[in-house]
Coordinates of C-alpha atoms and ligand atoms in Angstrom, one line a residue:
M83 CA -54.7 58.1 -29.5
S84 CA -51.6 60.2 -28.9
S85 CA -49.2 60.7 -31.8
T86 CA -46.0 60.8 -29.7
I87 CA -42.9 61.1 -31.7
V88 CA -39.9 59.2 -30.4
S89 CA -37.1 61.6 -30.7
S90 CA -34.3 59.7 -29.1
R91 CA -32.2 60.6 -32.1
A92 CA -32.1 63.6 -34.4
G93 CA -34.8 64.1 -37.0
W94 CA -38.5 63.8 -37.3
F95 CA -40.8 61.8 -39.5
A96 CA -42.1 64.0 -42.2
S97 CA -45.5 65.2 -41.1
R98 CA -47.1 64.2 -44.4
E99 CA -46.1 60.6 -43.8
V100 CA -47.5 60.7 -40.3
Q101 CA -50.8 62.1 -41.6
T102 CA -51.0 59.5 -44.3
A103 CA -50.4 56.7 -41.9
E104 CA -52.9 58.0 -39.4
R105 CA -55.5 58.4 -42.1
D106 CA -54.7 54.8 -43.2
L107 CA -54.9 53.7 -39.7
S108 CA -58.3 55.2 -38.9
R109 CA -59.7 53.8 -42.1
R110 CA -58.6 50.4 -41.1
D111 CA -59.8 50.9 -37.6
N112 CA -63.3 51.4 -39.0
A113 CA -63.0 48.7 -41.6
E114 CA -61.7 45.7 -39.7
G115 CA -60.5 46.4 -36.1
A116 CA -57.3 44.9 -34.7
L117 CA -56.5 41.2 -35.0
P118 CA -55.1 39.3 -32.0
C119 CA -51.7 38.7 -33.5
H120 CA -48.6 37.9 -31.6
V121 CA -45.8 40.4 -32.4
F122 CA -42.2 40.1 -31.3
V123 CA -40.4 43.4 -30.6
V124 CA -36.7 42.6 -30.8
E125 CA -34.9 45.7 -29.5
D126 CA -32.3 46.3 -26.9
E127 CA -33.5 49.8 -25.8
N128 CA -36.0 49.2 -23.1
E129 CA -37.6 52.6 -23.6
I130 CA -38.4 51.8 -27.2
C131 CA -39.6 48.3 -26.4
E132 CA -42.0 49.6 -23.8
L133 CA -43.3 52.4 -26.0
L134 CA -44.1 49.9 -28.8
R135 CA -45.6 47.4 -26.3
Y136 CA -47.9 50.1 -24.9
N137 CA -49.1 51.1 -28.3
L138 CA -49.4 47.6 -29.8
V139 CA -51.2 46.1 -26.7
R140 CA -53.7 49.0 -26.9
E141 CA -54.4 48.0 -30.5
G142 CA -55.1 44.5 -29.4
Y143 CA -51.8 42.8 -30.2
R144 CA -50.1 40.3 -28.0
V145 CA -46.5 41.6 -27.6
T146 CA -43.3 39.9 -26.5
C147 CA -40.2 42.1 -26.0
I148 CA -36.8 40.5 -26.6
N149 CA -33.5 42.3 -26.0
R150 CA -31.0 40.0 -27.8
G151 CA -30.7 38.7 -31.4
D152 CA -29.7 35.2 -30.3
E153 CA -32.6 35.0 -27.9
A154 CA -34.9 36.1 -30.7
L155 CA -33.8 33.3 -32.9
R156 CA -34.4 30.7 -30.2
R157 CA -37.8 32.1 -29.3
V158 CA -39.1 32.5 -32.8
K159 CA -38.5 28.7 -33.2
E160 CA -40.5 28.0 -30.0
E161 CA -43.3 30.5 -30.3
S162 CA -43.6 31.2 -34.1
P163 CA -44.9 34.8 -33.8
D164 CA -47.1 36.4 -36.5
L165 CA -44.7 39.3 -37.1
I166 CA -41.3 40.6 -35.9
V167 CA -40.2 44.2 -35.4
L168 CA -36.5 43.9 -35.6
D169 CA -33.8 46.4 -34.5
L170 CA -30.6 46.1 -36.4
L171 CA -27.9 46.9 -33.8
L172 CA -28.5 44.2 -31.2
P173 CA -26.3 42.3 -28.7
G174 CA -25.8 38.6 -29.4
V175 CA -26.6 38.3 -33.1
D176 CA -27.2 41.5 -35.1
G177 CA -30.6 42.2 -36.8
M178 CA -29.4 41.6 -40.4
E179 CA -28.1 38.1 -39.3
V180 CA -31.3 37.3 -37.4
C181 CA -33.3 38.3 -40.6
R182 CA -31.0 36.2 -42.8
A183 CA -31.3 33.1 -40.5
L184 CA -35.1 33.3 -40.2
K185 CA -35.6 33.8 -44.0
E186 CA -33.4 30.8 -44.7
Q187 CA -35.4 28.4 -42.6
P188 CA -38.7 27.1 -44.1
A189 CA -40.4 27.1 -40.7
S190 CA -39.8 30.9 -40.2
R191 CA -39.5 32.2 -43.7
Q192 CA -43.1 33.4 -43.9
I193 CA -43.0 35.4 -40.7
P194 CA -43.0 39.0 -41.8
I195 CA -40.2 41.2 -40.5
I196 CA -40.2 45.0 -40.1
M197 CA -36.7 46.3 -39.6
L198 CA -36.5 49.1 -37.1
T199 CA -33.2 51.0 -37.1
A200 CA -31.3 54.3 -36.8
K201 CA -29.6 53.5 -40.0
N202 CA -31.1 55.4 -42.9
A203 CA -28.7 54.9 -45.8
E204 CA -30.3 53.5 -48.9
A205 CA -27.7 50.8 -49.0
D206 CA -28.9 49.5 -45.6
I207 CA -32.5 49.6 -46.8
V208 CA -31.8 47.7 -49.9
A209 CA -29.7 45.2 -48.0
G210 CA -32.5 44.6 -45.5
L211 CA -35.1 44.2 -48.3
E212 CA -32.7 41.9 -50.1
L213 CA -32.7 39.6 -47.1
G214 CA -36.5 39.5 -47.3
A215 CA -37.5 42.1 -44.8
D216 CA -41.1 43.2 -45.5
D217 CA -40.7 46.8 -44.4
Y218 CA -38.2 49.2 -43.0
I219 CA -38.8 51.9 -40.5
V220 CA -36.1 54.5 -39.6
K221 CA -35.8 55.8 -36.1
P222 CA -37.0 58.2 -34.7
F223 CA -40.5 57.0 -35.5
S224 CA -44.1 57.7 -34.6
P225 CA -45.7 54.7 -32.8
R226 CA -48.8 55.2 -34.8
V227 CA -46.8 54.9 -38.0
V228 CA -45.4 51.6 -36.7
V229 CA -48.8 50.3 -35.9
A230 CA -50.1 51.3 -39.3
R231 CA -47.1 49.6 -41.0
I232 CA -47.6 46.4 -38.9
R233 CA -51.2 46.2 -40.0
A234 CA -50.3 46.8 -43.7
V235 CA -47.6 44.1 -43.5
L236 CA -49.9 41.6 -41.8
R237 CA -52.5 42.2 -44.4
R238 CA -50.0 41.8 -47.3
A239 CA -48.7 38.6 -45.6
A240 CA -52.2 37.2 -45.5
A241 CA -52.8 38.1 -49.2
R242 CA -49.4 36.5 -50.1
R243 CA -50.3 33.3 -48.3
A244 CA -53.5 33.2 -50.3
E245 CA -51.6 33.9 -53.5
E246 CA -48.9 31.4 -52.8
S247 CA -51.3 28.6 -52.3
G248 CA -52.1 29.3 -56.0
P249 CA -51.3 26.9 -58.9
V250 CA -47.8 25.9 -60.0
L251 CA -46.7 28.0 -63.0
R252 CA -45.0 26.1 -65.8
I253 CA -43.3 27.6 -68.8
H254 CA -41.5 24.8 -70.7
D255 CA -39.0 23.5 -68.2
L256 CA -39.2 26.5 -65.9
V257 CA -41.5 25.6 -63.0
I258 CA -42.5 28.1 -60.3
H259 CA -44.0 26.6 -57.2
P260 CA -45.5 29.6 -55.2
G261 CA -46.6 27.5 -52.2
R262 CA -43.2 25.9 -51.7
H263 CA -41.3 29.1 -52.6
E264 CA -39.3 27.2 -55.2
V265 CA -38.3 27.7 -58.8
W266 CA -36.9 24.9 -60.9
L267 CA -35.1 25.2 -64.2
G268 CA -34.6 22.1 -66.2
G269 CA -35.0 20.0 -63.1
E270 CA -32.5 22.0 -61.1
P271 CA -33.6 24.3 -58.2
L272 CA -32.8 28.0 -58.7
E273 CA -31.6 29.9 -55.6
L274 CA -33.5 33.2 -55.7
T275 CA -33.6 35.8 -52.9
P276 CA -37.1 36.2 -51.3
T277 CA -37.4 39.5 -53.2
E278 CA -36.4 38.0 -56.5
F279 CA -38.9 35.2 -56.0
R280 CA -41.7 37.7 -55.3
V281 CA -40.9 39.7 -58.4
L282 CA -40.8 36.6 -60.5
C283 CA -44.2 35.3 -59.2
F284 CA -45.8 38.7 -59.5
L285 CA -44.8 39.1 -63.2
A286 CA -45.2 35.4 -64.2
R287 CA -48.7 35.2 -62.8
R288 CA -49.9 37.5 -65.6
P289 CA -47.8 37.0 -68.7
G290 CA -48.1 39.8 -71.2
W291 CA -49.2 42.4 -68.6
V292 CA -46.9 45.4 -68.2
Y293 CA -46.1 46.7 -64.8
S294 CA -44.3 49.9 -63.8
R295 CA -41.4 49.8 -61.4
A296 CA -43.6 51.5 -58.8
Q297 CA -46.3 48.7 -59.2
I298 CA -43.6 46.1 -58.8
A299 CA -42.2 47.7 -55.7
E300 CA -45.7 48.1 -54.3
A301 CA -46.6 44.4 -55.0
V302 CA -43.3 43.1 -53.5
H303 CA -42.7 45.5 -50.6
G304 CA -45.8 47.5 -50.2
G305 CA -46.2 51.2 -51.0
E306 CA -45.1 52.9 -47.8
Q307 CA -41.4 52.5 -48.0
V308 CA -38.5 53.8 -49.9
V309 CA -37.9 51.5 -52.9
T310 CA -36.3 53.3 -55.7
D311 CA -36.8 52.5 -59.4
R312 CA -33.1 51.7 -59.3
A313 CA -33.7 49.0 -56.6
V314 CA -36.3 47.4 -58.8
D315 CA -33.9 47.4 -61.7
V316 CA -31.3 45.7 -59.5
Q317 CA -33.8 43.0 -58.6
I318 CA -34.7 42.4 -62.2
A319 CA -31.0 42.2 -63.2
G320 CA -30.3 39.7 -60.5
L321 CA -33.3 37.7 -61.5
R322 CA -32.4 37.6 -65.2
K323 CA -28.9 36.4 -64.4
K324 CA -30.3 33.5 -62.4
L325 CA -33.0 32.6 -65.0
G326 CA -30.2 31.8 -67.5
R327 CA -31.9 30.9 -70.8
Y328 CA -35.2 32.2 -69.5
A329 CA -33.8 35.7 -68.8
E330 CA -35.4 37.0 -72.0
Y331 CA -38.8 36.1 -70.6
V332 CA -38.5 39.1 -68.3
E333 CA -38.9 41.8 -70.8
T334 CA -38.2 45.5 -70.5
V335 CA -40.9 47.7 -71.9
R336 CA -39.1 50.9 -72.6
G337 CA -40.6 53.9 -70.8
V338 CA -43.1 51.8 -68.9
G339 CA -41.6 48.9 -66.9
Y340 CA -41.4 45.2 -67.1
R341 CA -43.5 42.2 -68.2
F342 CA -43.3 38.5 -68.3
R343 CA -43.4 37.3 -71.9
S344 CA -46.7 35.9 -72.9
T345 CA -46.4 32.2 -73.7
S346 CA -49.7 32.0 -75.6
G347 CA -48.3 34.1 -78.5
Ligands
CA584 CA1 -30.2 48.7 -30.8

């Protein structure tokens, strides 16, 4: 397989990252092979679309290229793909808005989204993840890295689906319903962002267990992307605010990380 680097814009992927992804990729090639998943590539630059199509089809994926944000929204409804690679600067509706709209609707909320963009400011990354994007790749990129990320995200999505079919968690009048992506507090629904919801589920599933910020980021977003400790702290702060009288259940363990208070004493 070639490891062409798309260099339509300045900069190169760090070679270490490429190597790690390639090692990852070959391990998975040996372990499981490619699944026949349907991937939407939403990107207005034809050259990038075709490069991704070429590489993904070769890996056994079915690929649909879409050049506009509004068309993407319409076709996701009709075709319900397994994963979306989403450019941010798009004609019609921009990528952030497409992501927001898809994550708001129960029918499309579970479809993983990998944002693909020339923007690389941390603020954009955090904003994308806040909206529920599953990963974030900055252009220019190596197609092999994109393929490896897609596999990783699909595998996490499958693991999450299995987890989220798990039992409802109840702590007094706080009820977490993983399968329905809902949290209720005293009979009232809580409006959590997708990321806050995942953090809460991750911690509450094992009360009393302490997790580092890196472990939380890994569980919620996967390990291959830039999620700073600070971004995890921001998620926890937002979550506590919304949990109201249950805020103190999300405990800070100084020098280590966070845990959900054990309810069994
Ligand atoms: Ca674009």
